Short mmCIF file of C-alpha atoms and ligand atoms in Angstrom, two decimals:
data_model
loop_
_atom_site.label_atom_id
_atom_site.label_comp_id
_atom_site.label_asym_id
_atom_site.label_seq_id
_atom_site.Cartn_x
_atom_site.Cartn_y
_atom_site.Cartn_z
CA MET T 1 -23.02 -9.24 -2.36
CA ILE T 2 -20.63 -10.68 -5.28
CA ILE T 3 -22.49 -11.88 -8.85
CA VAL T 4 -20.50 -13.93 -10.82
CA LEU T 5 -20.62 -13.83 -13.99
CA LYS T 6 -20.24 -17.26 -16.06
CA PRO T 7 -16.55 -17.61 -18.66
CA GLU T 8 -18.37 -17.21 -21.65
CA ALA T 9 -20.87 -14.02 -20.95
CA THR T 10 -20.81 -11.68 -23.38
CA GLN T 11 -21.00 -7.26 -22.25
CA ALA T 12 -24.24 -7.23 -23.15
CA GLU T 13 -25.41 -9.63 -20.11
CA ILE T 14 -22.65 -8.48 -18.07
CA ASP T 15 -24.29 -4.76 -18.97
CA GLN T 16 -27.66 -5.98 -17.62
CA VAL T 17 -26.49 -6.90 -14.25
CA ILE T 18 -24.90 -3.83 -13.85
CA ASP T 19 -28.25 -1.25 -15.17
CA ARG T 20 -29.90 -3.89 -12.77
CA ILE T 21 -27.20 -3.17 -9.75
CA GLU T 22 -27.88 0.16 -10.78
CA ALA T 23 -31.31 0.59 -10.84
CA ALA T 24 -31.83 -0.89 -6.84
CA GLY T 25 -29.37 2.28 -5.83
CA LEU T 26 -26.80 -0.38 -5.65
CA LYS T 27 -23.05 0.93 -6.84
CA PRO T 28 -21.89 -2.48 -8.82
CA HIS T 29 -17.64 -2.87 -8.94
CA VAL T 30 -16.17 -4.68 -12.26
CA SER T 31 -13.25 -7.25 -11.41
CA LYS T 32 -13.03 -8.36 -14.57
CA GLY T 33 -10.88 -11.74 -14.32
CA VAL T 34 -8.86 -13.45 -16.73
CA GLU T 35 -11.32 -16.03 -16.18
CA ARG T 36 -14.29 -14.21 -15.16
CA THR T 37 -15.82 -10.98 -14.60
CA VAL T 38 -16.99 -10.55 -10.96
CA ILE T 39 -19.39 -7.43 -9.94
CA GLY T 40 -19.51 -5.80 -6.42
CA ALA T 41 -22.98 -5.09 -5.19
CA ILE T 42 -22.17 -2.43 -2.83
CA GLY T 43 -25.24 -0.58 -0.43
CA ASP T 44 -28.58 -1.71 0.76
CA GLU T 45 -28.06 -5.28 -0.23
CA ALA T 46 -32.45 -5.30 0.56
CA ALA T 47 -33.52 -3.37 -2.55
CA LEU T 48 -31.11 -7.12 -4.82
CA ARG T 49 -32.74 -10.00 -2.40
CA GLU T 50 -35.69 -8.67 -4.39
CA ILE T 51 -34.93 -9.27 -8.32
CA PRO T 52 -33.35 -12.32 -9.76
CA LEU T 53 -30.44 -11.46 -10.34
CA ALA T 54 -29.11 -15.79 -10.73
CA MET T 55 -31.64 -16.29 -12.92
CA LEU T 56 -30.35 -13.08 -15.45
CA PRO T 57 -28.70 -14.69 -18.50
CA GLY T 58 -24.47 -14.93 -17.84
CA VAL T 59 -25.04 -15.40 -14.28
CA ASP T 60 -23.35 -18.15 -12.96
CA GLN T 61 -23.58 -17.42 -9.18
CA VAL T 62 -24.57 -14.87 -6.58
CA LEU T 63 -23.33 -15.10 -3.58
CA PRO T 64 -23.55 -12.82 0.18
CA ILE T 65 -20.02 -11.27 1.33
CA MET T 66 -20.01 -12.43 5.05
CA LYS T 67 -16.85 -10.71 6.09
CA PRO T 68 -17.52 -6.84 6.67
CA PHE T 69 -14.43 -5.59 4.19
CA LYS T 70 -16.41 -6.51 0.59
CA LEU T 71 -14.26 -5.11 -2.34
CA VAL T 72 -11.02 -5.51 -0.76
CA SER T 73 -12.15 -9.00 0.22
CA ARG T 74 -9.80 -12.46 -1.40
CA GLU T 75 -13.92 -13.69 -2.20
CA PHE T 76 -14.19 -10.58 -4.08
CA ARG T 77 -11.35 -11.30 -5.93
CA ARG T 78 -8.99 -14.48 -6.00
CA GLU T 79 -6.01 -14.38 -7.92
CA ASP T 80 -3.78 -11.77 -5.98
CA THR T 81 -3.96 -7.33 -7.41
CA VAL T 82 -0.64 -6.30 -8.62
CA VAL T 83 -0.92 -2.20 -8.35
CA ASP T 84 1.39 -0.91 -11.89
CA VAL T 85 3.82 2.20 -10.73
CA ARG T 86 4.20 3.55 -13.48
CA GLY T 87 5.64 -0.58 -15.30
CA VAL T 88 7.01 -1.11 -11.80
CA GLY T 89 4.57 -4.74 -10.30
CA VAL T 90 3.33 -4.98 -6.51
CA GLY T 91 2.09 -8.08 -6.14
CA GLY T 92 3.38 -9.89 -8.46
CA LYS T 93 6.05 -12.34 -7.91
CA LYS T 94 8.55 -9.68 -8.44
CA ILE T 95 9.20 -8.81 -4.78
CA ALA T 96 9.50 -4.81 -4.24
CA VAL T 97 11.83 -3.24 -2.73
CA ILE T 98 10.90 0.13 -2.21
CA ALA T 99 14.22 2.41 -0.26
CA GLY T 100 14.42 5.75 1.29
CA PRO T 101 15.11 8.49 3.84
CA CYS T 102 12.97 8.37 5.72
CA ALA T 103 12.61 12.24 4.76
CA VAL T 104 13.61 14.51 2.47
CA GLU T 105 16.42 16.56 3.18
CA SER T 106 17.98 18.62 1.02
CA ARG T 107 18.28 17.76 -2.99
CA GLU T 108 22.30 16.75 -2.86
CA MET T 109 21.76 13.72 -0.36
CA LEU T 110 18.39 12.94 -2.03
CA LEU T 111 20.18 12.45 -5.62
CA ALA T 112 23.09 10.30 -3.42
CA THR T 113 20.74 8.15 -1.04
CA ALA T 114 18.25 7.53 -4.75
CA ARG T 115 21.26 6.65 -7.05
CA SER T 116 22.39 4.45 -4.63
CA VAL T 117 19.52 2.57 -3.83
CA LYS T 118 18.42 2.27 -7.17
CA ASP T 119 22.17 0.73 -7.51
CA ALA T 120 21.77 -2.29 -5.45
CA GLY T 121 18.29 -3.25 -6.51
CA ALA T 122 15.14 -1.42 -5.43
CA VAL T 123 12.42 -0.40 -7.58
CA LEU T 124 10.25 2.65 -5.65
CA LEU T 125 12.40 5.38 -4.34
CA ARG T 126 10.99 6.82 -1.01
CA GLY T 127 10.76 10.24 1.06
CA GLY T 128 9.11 12.30 2.60
CA ALA T 129 8.18 15.91 1.98
CA PHE T 130 5.71 16.30 4.86
CA LYS T 131 6.29 14.49 7.68
CA PRO T 132 3.53 13.10 10.43
CA ARG T 133 5.94 14.03 13.58
CA THR T 134 5.31 12.79 17.04
CA SER T 135 6.48 16.08 18.16
CA PRO T 136 5.87 19.41 16.96
CA TYR T 137 9.47 20.47 17.27
CA SER T 138 10.70 18.10 15.00
CA PHE T 139 12.07 18.89 11.92
CA GLN T 140 8.59 18.99 9.82
CA GLY T 141 9.91 18.44 5.86
CA LEU T 142 10.18 20.49 3.27
CA GLU T 143 7.57 20.67 1.99
CA GLU T 144 6.91 21.05 -1.94
CA GLU T 145 10.30 21.39 -1.74
CA GLY T 146 10.97 17.95 -1.33
CA LEU T 147 8.13 17.22 -3.67
CA ARG T 148 10.61 18.98 -6.59
CA TYR T 149 13.69 16.99 -4.97
CA LEU T 150 11.51 13.54 -5.03
CA ALA T 151 10.42 14.69 -8.92
CA GLU T 152 14.10 15.41 -9.52
CA ALA T 153 15.32 12.13 -8.40
CA ARG T 154 12.83 10.07 -10.42
CA ASP T 155 13.71 11.72 -13.28
CA GLU T 156 17.32 10.83 -13.08
CA THR T 157 17.11 7.22 -11.78
CA GLY T 158 13.99 5.97 -13.16
CA LEU T 159 12.98 4.54 -9.63
CA PRO T 160 9.13 6.38 -8.92
CA VAL T 161 8.71 8.44 -5.74
CA VAL T 162 6.30 7.23 -2.59
CA THR T 163 5.45 10.40 -0.32
CA GLU T 164 3.13 10.77 2.34
CA ILE T 165 0.12 12.62 2.27
CA MET T 166 -1.25 13.99 5.45
CA ASP T 167 -3.98 16.38 4.70
CA PRO T 168 -6.93 16.00 2.57
CA ARG T 169 -6.00 19.67 0.85
CA ASP T 170 -2.29 18.57 0.18
CA ALA T 171 -4.15 15.95 -2.73
CA GLU T 172 -3.77 17.79 -5.86
CA ILE T 173 -0.55 18.66 -5.29
CA LEU T 174 0.83 15.06 -3.91
CA ASP T 175 -0.73 13.73 -7.09
CA ARG T 176 0.87 16.05 -9.28
CA TYR T 177 4.27 15.11 -8.21
CA ALA T 178 4.25 11.63 -5.83
CA ASP T 179 3.62 7.56 -8.32
CA VAL T 180 2.55 6.06 -5.59
CA ILE T 181 0.55 7.94 -2.48
CA GLN T 182 1.06 6.71 1.49
CA VAL T 183 -1.52 7.50 4.11
CA GLY T 184 0.35 6.97 6.83
CA ALA T 185 -0.51 5.16 10.67
CA ARG T 186 -1.28 7.53 12.25
CA ASN T 187 -4.00 8.56 10.34
CA MET T 188 -4.97 5.32 8.67
CA GLN T 189 -8.91 5.80 9.58
CA ASN T 190 -8.58 9.58 8.74
CA PHE T 191 -11.34 8.88 6.78
CA ARG T 192 -12.19 11.54 5.38
CA LEU T 193 -8.62 11.50 2.96
CA LEU T 194 -8.89 7.89 3.17
CA LYS T 195 -12.39 9.25 0.75
CA GLU T 196 -10.65 12.27 -0.71
CA VAL T 197 -6.92 9.62 -1.71
CA GLY T 198 -9.72 7.11 -3.50
CA MET T 199 -11.06 9.91 -5.87
CA LEU T 200 -7.50 9.70 -7.18
CA ASN T 201 -6.47 7.82 -9.92
CA LYS T 202 -2.83 6.81 -8.31
CA PRO T 203 -1.33 3.91 -6.02
CA ILE T 204 -2.07 5.06 -2.82
CA LEU T 205 0.16 2.58 -0.29
CA LEU T 206 -1.81 1.94 3.42
CA LYS T 207 0.08 1.75 6.36
CA ARG T 208 -1.58 -0.38 9.38
CA GLY T 209 -1.78 2.70 11.85
CA LEU T 210 -0.56 1.87 15.22
CA SER T 211 -3.24 0.52 17.40
CA ALA T 212 -4.62 -1.51 14.25
CA THR T 213 -5.80 -4.60 13.95
CA ILE T 214 -5.79 -6.39 11.11
CA LYS T 215 -9.24 -5.72 10.06
CA ASP T 216 -9.39 -1.95 10.81
CA LEU T 217 -7.03 -2.31 8.20
CA LEU T 218 -8.98 -3.95 5.83
CA LEU T 219 -11.43 -1.98 6.39
CA SER T 220 -9.39 1.93 5.94
CA ALA T 221 -8.82 0.02 2.73
CA GLU T 222 -12.41 -0.85 1.74
CA TYR T 223 -12.98 3.07 1.90
CA ILE T 224 -10.41 3.85 -0.82
CA VAL T 225 -11.52 1.09 -3.31
CA SER T 226 -15.08 1.22 -2.85
CA ASN T 227 -14.77 5.20 -3.70
CA GLY T 228 -13.07 4.41 -6.61
CA ASN T 229 -9.04 3.56 -6.16
CA PRO T 230 -8.36 -0.16 -7.01
CA ASN T 231 -5.22 0.59 -6.53
CA VAL T 232 -3.92 0.32 -3.49
CA ILE T 233 -1.32 -1.22 -1.41
CA LEU T 234 -1.78 -2.46 2.48
CA CYS T 235 1.80 -2.46 4.66
CA GLU T 236 2.79 -4.23 8.17
CA ARG T 237 4.65 -1.26 9.99
CA GLY T 238 4.94 -2.45 13.56
CA ILE T 239 2.12 -2.23 16.26
CA ARG T 240 1.84 -1.18 20.40
CA THR T 241 1.95 -3.73 22.59
CA PHE T 242 3.18 -4.65 26.79
CA GLU T 243 6.44 -5.09 25.02
CA THR T 244 8.43 -1.91 24.31
CA PHE T 245 12.35 -3.47 23.27
CA THR T 246 11.79 -2.72 19.77
CA ARG T 247 10.08 0.64 18.60
CA ASN T 248 6.99 -1.57 17.41
CA MET T 249 5.97 -5.43 17.02
CA ILE T 250 5.82 -6.61 13.74
CA ASP T 251 3.66 -9.08 13.56
CA MET T 252 4.40 -10.82 10.39
CA ALA T 253 0.98 -13.74 11.37
CA ALA T 254 -0.70 -10.23 9.29
CA VAL T 255 1.60 -11.59 7.06
CA PRO T 256 -0.54 -14.73 5.12
CA SER T 257 -3.22 -13.53 7.39
CA MET T 258 -3.89 -10.30 4.76
CA LYS T 259 -3.27 -12.62 2.11
CA ASP T 260 -5.61 -15.00 2.80
CA LEU T 261 -8.26 -12.04 4.04
CA SER T 262 -7.31 -9.95 0.62
CA HIS T 263 -6.70 -9.75 -2.63
CA LEU T 264 -4.24 -6.61 -2.51
CA PRO T 265 -0.25 -6.69 -2.18
CA VAL T 266 1.15 -6.53 1.14
CA ILE T 267 5.01 -4.45 2.09
CA VAL T 268 6.55 -5.17 5.03
CA ASP T 269 8.31 -1.94 6.67
CA PRO T 270 11.31 -3.13 8.71
CA SER T 271 12.57 -0.16 10.30
CA HIS T 272 9.91 1.78 11.68
CA ALA T 273 9.13 -2.36 13.16
CA ALA T 274 12.01 -2.55 14.77
CA GLY T 275 13.50 1.60 15.38
CA ARG T 276 17.20 0.59 14.71
CA TRP T 277 19.49 -1.07 11.89
CA ASP T 278 20.27 -3.78 13.43
CA PHE T 279 17.41 -5.75 13.26
CA ILE T 280 16.38 -5.03 9.53
CA HIS T 281 18.07 -7.44 8.08
CA SER T 282 16.73 -10.69 9.96
CA ILE T 283 12.83 -8.67 10.27
CA SER T 284 13.47 -8.27 6.25
CA LEU T 285 13.72 -11.92 5.01
CA ALA T 286 11.62 -12.84 7.99
CA ALA T 287 8.64 -10.63 5.82
CA LEU T 288 9.03 -12.47 2.43
CA ALA T 289 9.81 -15.43 4.84
CA ALA T 290 5.61 -14.78 5.67
CA GLY T 291 4.08 -13.95 2.01
CA ALA T 292 4.62 -10.65 1.76
CA ASP T 293 5.32 -9.01 -1.42
CA GLY T 294 7.70 -6.20 -0.56
CA LEU T 295 9.92 -4.52 1.80
CA MET T 296 9.85 -0.69 2.77
CA ILE T 297 13.48 0.35 4.29
CA GLU T 298 14.50 3.19 5.58
CA VAL T 299 17.79 4.24 3.46
CA HIS T 300 20.52 7.10 4.34
CA PRO T 301 23.96 7.99 3.64
CA ASP T 302 24.28 9.47 6.51
CA PRO T 303 21.45 8.24 9.34
CA GLU T 304 24.13 10.40 12.87
CA ASN T 305 22.76 13.08 10.85
CA ALA T 306 19.62 13.00 9.81
CA LEU T 307 16.68 14.17 10.72
CA CYS T 308 14.51 12.21 11.33
CA ASP T 309 14.42 8.03 11.64
CA GLY T 310 18.66 7.00 11.72
CA PRO T 311 18.56 4.94 14.05
CA GLN T 312 16.37 2.84 12.20
CA SER T 313 18.02 3.35 9.04
CA LEU T 314 20.59 1.83 6.43
CA MET T 315 23.45 3.38 4.80
CA PRO T 316 24.23 2.27 1.31
CA GLY T 317 26.63 0.03 1.60
CA ARG T 318 24.49 -2.56 3.52
CA PHE T 319 21.35 -1.91 2.01
CA ALA T 320 22.68 -3.49 -0.85
CA SER T 321 24.38 -6.90 1.29
CA LEU T 322 20.53 -7.00 2.17
CA MET T 323 19.16 -6.65 -1.30
CA GLU T 324 22.12 -9.78 -2.18
CA ASP T 325 20.42 -11.63 0.56
CA ILE T 326 17.32 -10.93 -0.63
CA GLY T 327 17.39 -12.12 -4.15
CA LYS T 328 18.85 -15.51 -2.99
CA MET T 329 15.59 -15.67 -0.88
CA ALA T 330 13.88 -14.55 -3.62
CA VAL T 331 15.09 -17.77 -5.79
CA PHE T 332 14.36 -20.29 -2.98
CA LEU T 333 11.24 -18.51 -2.66
CA GLY T 334 10.19 -18.95 -5.77
CA ARG T 335 9.72 -15.32 -6.45
CA GLU T 336 12.29 -12.75 -8.76
CA VAL T 337 13.73 -9.14 -7.32
C1 LIG C 1 7.01 6.54 7.24
O1 LIG C 1 6.87 5.16 6.63
O2 LIG C 1 7.75 7.71 7.02
C2 LIG C 1 5.77 6.80 8.52
C3 LIG C 1 6.25 8.43 9.26
O3 LIG C 1 5.53 5.43 8.83
P1 LIG C 1 4.39 5.15 9.82
O4 LIG C 1 3.79 5.90 8.99
O5 LIG C 1 4.72 3.78 9.67
O6 LIG C 1 4.80 5.75 11.33
MN1 LIG C 2 10.55 7.34 9.34
#
């Protein structure tokens, strides 16, 4: 359930509500909004029904949350969450564009790509060091060496870095190097992994699973937030359907759906959705029109020789012209880049 405090509630009154929730064996999650504080009580609500929370001073309303996901729901927090990544906001008025290669392949290619995406206006750099490949014979990533190159690229360009985690045992090393930790589509329902990243103090980019519903994705986000980490960015990257012409089928309606159901920021990855570079431009603009807070785009200086996902990677020049159109789109949408 959620307990909505009155705008003038004092800290002592808020603390009293928290004490009551804890005494009933539930976990309080406090969200301080601009106008008022809201407290989510997670656990067996039956224990709380005995206590008339609504009678406590400072309490305005006590509401049940009807949705299966609670802390990530719009009911829990009406305002949009802006995830702060070293000063870069994801989820606010500004459209956040994340760009970079699918995988970190070498120091030189990463630094060259980082410089070009930064010049074009990207605000975060992506690059996988631990790669979830369908075939065990495909390039699996440079692992820690790749993380070191990402850190170097961040130091040189100032772009915070996004990189993927595949195993809970890598949480410590990823926490050390990454600014945003990505949980990929294949691990969206790896619940041990979700709990592990939920205990980190670091933004998490959670990608929709290949066959996951919107509700599944939001419940996975709930795993992370309920373990203590409120900084989750949701990512639509296409799903599997009977249509196989594109690599995955972009579910554009998922964008307004998730913005309606949840306060978390929503971004779209047109590269993994389309599987081909020549559709990235149109899907990106459509995603912004649908209300996405950002995009994650694969960029590679030499896609033909890429070790991973070359066909769906933009060359730096094409990425720069896409950024120009994103700028125009932002004006139309009343947003900024
Ligand atoms: C990626 O972003 O590199 C990736 C592997 O994406 P997904 O998990 O969406 O397939
Ligand atoms: Mn990829």
